[in-house]
Short mmCIF file of C-alpha atoms (C1' of nucleotides) in Angstrom, two decimals:
data_model
loop_
_atom_site.label_atom_id
_atom_site.label_comp_id
_atom_site.label_asym_id
_atom_site.label_seq_id
_atom_site.Cartn_x
_atom_site.Cartn_y
_atom_site.Cartn_z
CA MET A 1 49.88 55.38 47.84
CA THR A 2 47.92 54.69 44.68
CA ILE A 3 46.83 51.27 43.50
CA GLY A 4 49.47 51.34 40.80
CA GLU A 5 52.24 51.98 43.31
CA LEU A 6 50.98 49.29 45.67
CA SER A 7 50.70 46.88 42.78
CA LYS A 8 54.36 47.43 41.91
CA LYS A 9 55.51 47.12 45.52
CA THR A 10 53.61 43.93 46.23
CA ASN A 11 53.79 42.43 42.76
CA ILE A 12 50.05 41.90 42.84
CA SER A 13 48.03 43.13 39.89
CA GLU A 14 45.65 46.05 40.25
CA TYR A 15 42.88 43.69 39.17
CA THR A 16 43.64 41.43 42.07
CA LEU A 17 43.93 44.29 44.56
CA ARG A 18 40.46 45.49 43.55
CA TYR A 19 39.19 41.94 43.67
CA TYR A 20 40.54 41.54 47.22
CA GLU A 21 38.83 44.76 48.19
CA LYS A 22 35.54 43.56 46.76
CA LYS A 23 36.02 40.35 48.71
CA ARG A 24 36.57 42.46 51.85
CA LEU A 25 40.12 41.32 52.48
CA LEU A 26 41.27 44.89 52.17
CA ARG A 27 39.63 48.12 53.28
CA VAL A 28 40.81 51.11 51.39
CA SER A 29 40.15 54.81 51.85
CA ARG A 30 39.67 57.19 48.95
CA ASP A 31 41.11 60.55 48.07
CA ARG A 32 39.06 63.64 47.30
CA ILE A 33 38.34 62.49 43.75
CA GLY A 34 37.46 58.93 44.70
CA ARG A 35 40.69 57.15 43.98
CA ARG A 36 41.98 54.46 46.30
CA CYS A 37 44.76 55.51 48.62
CA TYR A 38 46.64 52.86 50.52
CA ALA A 39 48.58 53.18 53.76
CA GLU A 40 52.14 51.96 54.25
CA ASN A 41 51.10 49.13 56.52
CA ASP A 42 48.79 47.76 53.85
CA ILE A 43 51.94 46.39 52.24
CA SER A 44 52.72 44.05 55.10
CA TRP A 45 49.05 43.16 55.40
CA ILE A 46 49.01 42.14 51.76
CA PHE A 47 52.12 40.04 52.17
CA PHE A 48 50.46 38.37 55.10
CA ILE A 49 47.38 37.64 53.00
CA LYS A 50 49.67 36.23 50.34
CA ARG A 51 51.27 33.89 52.84
CA LEU A 52 47.94 32.69 54.16
CA LYS A 53 46.76 32.10 50.62
CA ASP A 54 49.96 30.33 49.61
CA THR A 55 49.57 28.03 52.58
CA GLY A 56 46.16 26.93 51.44
CA MET A 57 43.83 29.25 53.30
CA LEU A 58 40.78 30.03 51.24
CA LEU A 59 39.90 33.64 50.52
CA LYS A 60 36.69 33.32 52.46
CA ASP A 61 38.63 32.34 55.58
CA ILE A 62 41.16 35.08 55.01
CA GLU A 63 38.18 37.40 54.77
CA LYS A 64 37.06 36.28 58.19
CA TYR A 65 40.51 36.98 59.56
CA ALA A 66 40.53 40.37 57.85
CA GLU A 67 37.20 41.26 59.39
CA LEU A 68 38.56 40.52 62.85
CA ARG A 69 41.73 42.46 62.13
CA TYR A 70 39.80 45.53 61.04
CA GLU A 71 37.66 45.27 64.15
CA GLY A 72 40.68 46.06 66.32
CA ASP A 73 42.83 44.64 69.10
CA SER A 74 39.94 43.15 71.01
CA THR A 75 39.74 40.38 68.42
CA MET A 76 43.32 39.22 68.96
CA PRO A 77 42.35 36.06 70.85
CA GLU A 78 40.07 35.03 67.99
CA ARG A 79 42.74 35.73 65.41
CA LEU A 80 45.24 33.79 67.47
CA ALA A 81 42.85 30.84 67.51
CA MET A 82 42.53 31.00 63.73
CA LEU A 83 46.30 31.05 63.31
CA GLN A 84 46.71 28.15 65.69
CA GLU A 85 44.18 26.18 63.73
CA HIS A 86 46.00 27.02 60.53
CA ARG A 87 49.24 25.90 62.17
CA VAL A 88 47.76 22.45 62.65
CA TYR A 89 46.85 22.43 58.98
CA ILE A 90 50.40 23.36 58.00
CA LEU A 91 51.86 20.61 60.18
CA ARG A 92 49.55 18.13 58.50
CA GLU A 93 50.66 19.39 55.10
CA GLN A 94 54.28 18.99 56.08
CA ARG A 95 53.68 15.40 57.07
CA LYS A 96 51.84 14.81 53.82
CA TRP A 97 54.71 16.11 51.74
CA ALA A 98 57.24 14.09 53.69
CA GLU A 99 55.22 10.96 53.11
CA TYR A 100 54.79 11.63 49.41
CA LEU A 101 58.48 12.28 49.05
CA LYS A 102 59.17 8.89 50.59
CA ASN A 103 56.69 7.29 48.21
CA LEU A 104 58.09 9.05 45.21
CA ASP A 105 61.63 8.12 46.15
CA SER A 106 60.78 4.46 46.26
CA LYS A 107 59.08 4.78 42.86
CA ILE A 108 62.15 6.51 41.50
CA SER A 109 64.41 3.79 42.90
CA PHE A 110 62.24 1.18 41.26
CA TYR A 111 62.49 2.90 37.90
CA GLN A 112 66.23 3.29 38.22
CA GLU A 113 66.65 -0.39 38.94
CA GLU A 114 64.37 -1.37 36.08
CA ILE A 115 66.24 0.83 33.66
CA ASN A 116 69.65 -0.47 34.74
CA LYS A 117 68.60 -4.09 34.48
CA MET B 1 35.33 -4.46 37.18
CA THR B 2 32.58 -1.93 36.47
CA ILE B 3 32.86 1.78 36.99
CA GLY B 4 30.64 1.52 40.06
CA GLU B 5 32.90 -1.06 41.66
CA LEU B 6 36.05 0.89 40.87
CA SER B 7 34.45 4.03 42.22
CA LYS B 8 33.79 2.32 45.54
CA LYS B 9 37.27 0.82 45.75
CA THR B 10 39.08 4.04 44.98
CA ASN B 11 36.63 6.43 46.58
CA ILE B 12 36.57 8.45 43.37
CA SER B 13 33.21 9.31 41.90
CA GLU B 14 32.04 7.80 38.63
CA TYR B 15 31.82 11.31 37.27
CA THR B 16 35.49 11.84 37.99
CA LEU B 17 36.52 8.48 36.58
CA ARG B 18 34.77 9.30 33.31
CA TYR B 19 36.30 12.74 33.38
CA TYR B 20 39.79 11.27 33.83
CA GLU B 21 39.13 8.98 30.92
CA LYS B 22 38.06 11.87 28.72
CA LYS B 23 41.22 13.67 29.79
CA ARG B 24 43.20 10.57 28.72
CA LEU B 25 44.58 9.79 32.16
CA LEU B 26 42.88 6.44 32.02
CA ARG B 27 42.36 4.06 29.12
CA VAL B 28 39.47 1.74 29.60
CA SER B 29 38.26 -1.22 27.58
CA ARG B 30 34.60 -1.95 27.06
CA ASP B 31 32.50 -5.05 27.37
CA ARG B 32 30.29 -6.46 24.63
CA ILE B 33 27.53 -3.95 25.31
CA GLY B 34 29.81 -0.93 25.55
CA ARG B 35 30.22 -0.61 29.28
CA ARG B 36 33.57 0.25 30.79
CA CYS B 37 35.47 -2.63 32.32
CA TYR B 38 38.50 -1.89 34.45
CA ALA B 39 41.46 -4.14 35.23
CA GLU B 40 42.75 -4.83 38.74
CA ASN B 41 45.90 -2.81 38.22
CA ASP B 42 43.87 0.25 37.31
CA ILE B 43 43.30 0.61 41.05
CA SER B 44 46.96 1.23 41.84
CA TRP B 45 47.27 3.43 38.79
CA ILE B 46 44.41 5.57 40.05
CA PHE B 47 45.96 5.83 43.49
CA PHE B 48 49.16 6.94 41.82
CA ILE B 49 47.29 9.58 39.84
CA LYS B 50 45.71 10.70 43.10
CA ARG B 51 49.11 11.10 44.71
CA LEU B 52 50.51 13.07 41.80
CA LYS B 53 47.45 15.30 41.87
CA ASP B 54 47.59 15.76 45.64
CA THR B 55 51.20 16.81 45.31
CA GLY B 56 50.35 19.57 42.93
CA MET B 57 50.80 18.00 39.53
CA LEU B 58 48.31 19.37 37.04
CA LEU B 59 46.06 16.97 35.18
CA LYS B 60 47.63 17.93 31.89
CA ASP B 61 51.05 16.84 33.19
CA ILE B 62 49.61 13.68 34.65
CA GLU B 63 48.13 13.09 31.21
CA LYS B 64 51.58 13.30 29.69
CA TYR B 65 52.84 10.79 32.23
CA ALA B 66 49.86 8.54 31.49
CA GLU B 67 50.56 8.67 27.79
CA LEU B 68 54.12 7.51 28.37
CA ARG B 69 52.95 4.80 30.73
CA TYR B 70 50.47 3.42 28.19
CA GLU B 71 53.19 3.46 25.56
CA GLY B 72 55.08 0.78 27.44
CA ASP B 73 58.38 0.07 29.16
CA SER B 74 60.47 1.89 26.59
CA THR B 75 59.30 5.19 28.04
CA MET B 76 60.61 4.46 31.53
CA PRO B 77 63.55 6.86 31.28
CA GLU B 78 61.20 9.67 30.32
CA ARG B 79 58.84 8.84 33.14
CA LEU B 80 61.75 8.70 35.55
CA ALA B 81 62.81 12.16 34.40
CA MET B 82 59.31 13.47 35.05
CA LEU B 83 59.27 11.99 38.53
CA GLN B 84 62.68 13.42 39.30
CA GLU B 85 61.51 16.83 38.20
CA HIS B 86 58.44 16.44 40.38
CA ARG B 87 60.71 15.47 43.26
CA VAL B 88 62.47 18.81 43.02
CA TYR B 89 59.07 20.49 43.15
CA ILE B 90 58.15 18.53 46.27
CA LEU B 91 61.41 19.48 47.99
CA ARG B 92 60.73 23.11 47.20
CA GLU B 93 57.22 22.76 48.65
CA GLN B 94 58.65 21.24 51.81
CA ARG B 95 61.00 24.16 52.25
CA LYS B 96 58.12 26.56 51.64
CA TRP B 97 55.98 24.96 54.34
CA ALA B 98 58.87 24.91 56.80
CA GLU B 99 59.46 28.59 56.22
CA TYR B 100 55.80 29.48 56.57
CA LEU B 101 55.56 27.51 59.77
CA LYS B 102 58.46 29.51 61.18
CA ASN B 103 56.74 32.72 60.11
CA LEU B 104 53.44 31.71 61.55
CA ASP B 105 55.02 30.66 64.81
CA SER B 106 56.58 34.05 65.30
CA LYS B 107 53.23 35.68 64.53
CA ILE B 108 51.56 33.41 67.05
CA SER B 109 54.18 34.25 69.68
CA PHE B 110 53.61 37.91 69.05
CA TYR B 111 49.87 37.54 69.55
CA GLN B 112 50.36 35.51 72.70
CA GLU B 113 52.61 38.17 74.17
CA GLU B 114 50.22 40.94 73.21
CA ILE B 115 47.28 39.16 74.75
CA ASN B 116 49.13 38.44 78.00
CA LYS B 117 50.33 42.00 78.40
"C1'" DG C 1 42.76 72.55 24.19
"C1'" DT C 2 43.57 68.09 23.41
"C1'" DA C 3 46.15 63.96 24.32
"C1'" DT C 4 47.86 60.91 27.76
"C1'" DT C 5 47.78 58.50 31.89
"C1'" DA C 6 45.81 56.78 35.86
"C1'" DC C 7 42.08 55.92 37.67
"C1'" DT C 8 36.75 54.47 38.27
"C1'" DT C 9 32.74 50.87 37.77
"C1'" DA C 10 30.14 46.66 36.50
"C1'" DG C 11 30.32 42.73 34.49
"C1'" DA C 12 32.12 39.19 31.21
"C1'" DC C 13 35.68 35.77 30.52
"C1'" DT C 14 39.34 32.26 31.82
"C1'" DA C 15 41.42 28.02 33.84
"C1'" DT C 16 41.27 24.02 36.70
"C1'" DA C 17 38.90 20.29 38.33
"C1'" DC C 18 35.15 18.51 38.94
"C1'" DT C 19 29.83 17.60 39.51
"C1'" DG C 20 25.47 16.97 37.94
"C1'" DT C 21 21.53 16.52 34.53
"C1'" DA C 22 18.86 14.84 30.62
"C1'" DA C 23 17.81 11.49 27.58
"C1'" DG C 24 18.49 7.15 26.28
"C1'" DT C 25 20.27 1.86 26.23
"C1'" DC C 26 20.64 -2.71 27.95
"C1'" DA C 27 20.14 -6.90 30.79
"C1'" DA C 28 18.34 -9.10 34.69
"C1'" DT C 29 14.58 -9.75 37.72
"C1'" DA C 30 9.45 -9.80 39.59
"C1'" DT D 1 6.21 -7.90 29.89
"C1'" DA D 2 7.29 -4.22 32.67
"C1'" DT D 3 10.21 -2.25 35.85
"C1'" DT D 4 14.56 -1.58 38.06
"C1'" DG D 5 19.15 -0.27 38.15
"C1'" DA D 6 23.43 0.37 36.22
"C1'" DC D 7 25.18 1.98 32.63
"C1'" DT D 8 25.85 5.22 28.20
"C1'" DT D 9 26.45 10.06 25.92
"C1'" DA D 10 26.84 15.14 25.48
"C1'" DC D 11 26.67 19.06 27.66
"C1'" DA D 12 25.51 22.43 31.33
"C1'" DG D 13 26.64 24.10 35.91
"C1'" DT D 14 29.73 25.00 40.10
"C1'" DA D 15 33.59 26.78 42.91
"C1'" DT D 16 37.84 29.20 43.38
"C1'" DA D 17 40.69 32.77 42.13
"C1'" DG D 18 41.67 35.67 39.33
"C1'" DT D 19 41.99 38.50 34.66
"C1'" DC D 20 40.36 41.51 31.43
"C1'" DT D 21 37.23 44.74 28.86
"C1'" DA D 22 34.24 48.63 28.03
"C1'" DA D 23 32.81 52.93 29.02
"C1'" DG D 24 33.67 56.74 31.43
"C1'" DT D 25 36.09 60.57 34.61
"C1'" DA D 26 39.80 63.50 36.37
"C1'" DA D 27 44.31 65.64 36.57
"C1'" DT D 28 48.47 66.58 34.33
"C1'" DA D 29 51.64 67.27 30.16
"C1'" DC D 30 52.57 69.41 25.87
#
DNA sequence: GTATTACTTAGACTATACTGTAAGTCAATA
DNA sequence: TATTGACTTACAGTATAGTCTAAGTAATAC
């Protein structure tokens, strides 16, 4: 699969795919004339990267995860530990959002009362 | 209150306070020799800005809110509308985090099974 | 055989949100 | 009076995460 095809399938720009490669999130083999060729399972890997990123993991931490992943199955315990740590982060985020929603709702109520006075 | 005092009370650096002022989030009066002097209620305003920022509102949107706020009570309906819109955003974020937690949990389960095989 | 398209690289540019520096002012204190 | 410390300004620098450009190559399409 070429970079253009992968870009369409994942909805991630070619620029970004190359950028991720430079940042070592992605390891890509080349064809005979030096063009990137991606494997099918790179798609799910990229979606996984996307999820980690969207849930606030920094690229440099994703890079660490990627390095372990490319090292093979022996690094599973380490990867598991990283995910468990990230899980704690997500739980904290959830609590944060719940609290802010409560806050915002009381602000909204206040405004509504003020306006209807 | 001087900028140094406000900085300590809000735990926001003087740099940032000046930056917020330049970005029109904050309007500050000056003393006789040109130094910033803040009012007591600037503290709660800053904490509110902090909350909006922490919940993903961009400074340029917070600036819009600030402008309305400094315009006076007549802009309450507009501010309310902004907060209600932001509420929808927060609800969407909450759903996102819940979904990602579910995803992550199944990934974690998978790893745990693999490791214990 | 040339035009088009898809690719390559390095490196410059962008946006957001700060963060820090340099040079100078002012008022209170030793 | 001289120094200290908190303040002022404009502007440069940083980090993160892209986003784009310029110059060039290779394979295919007409």
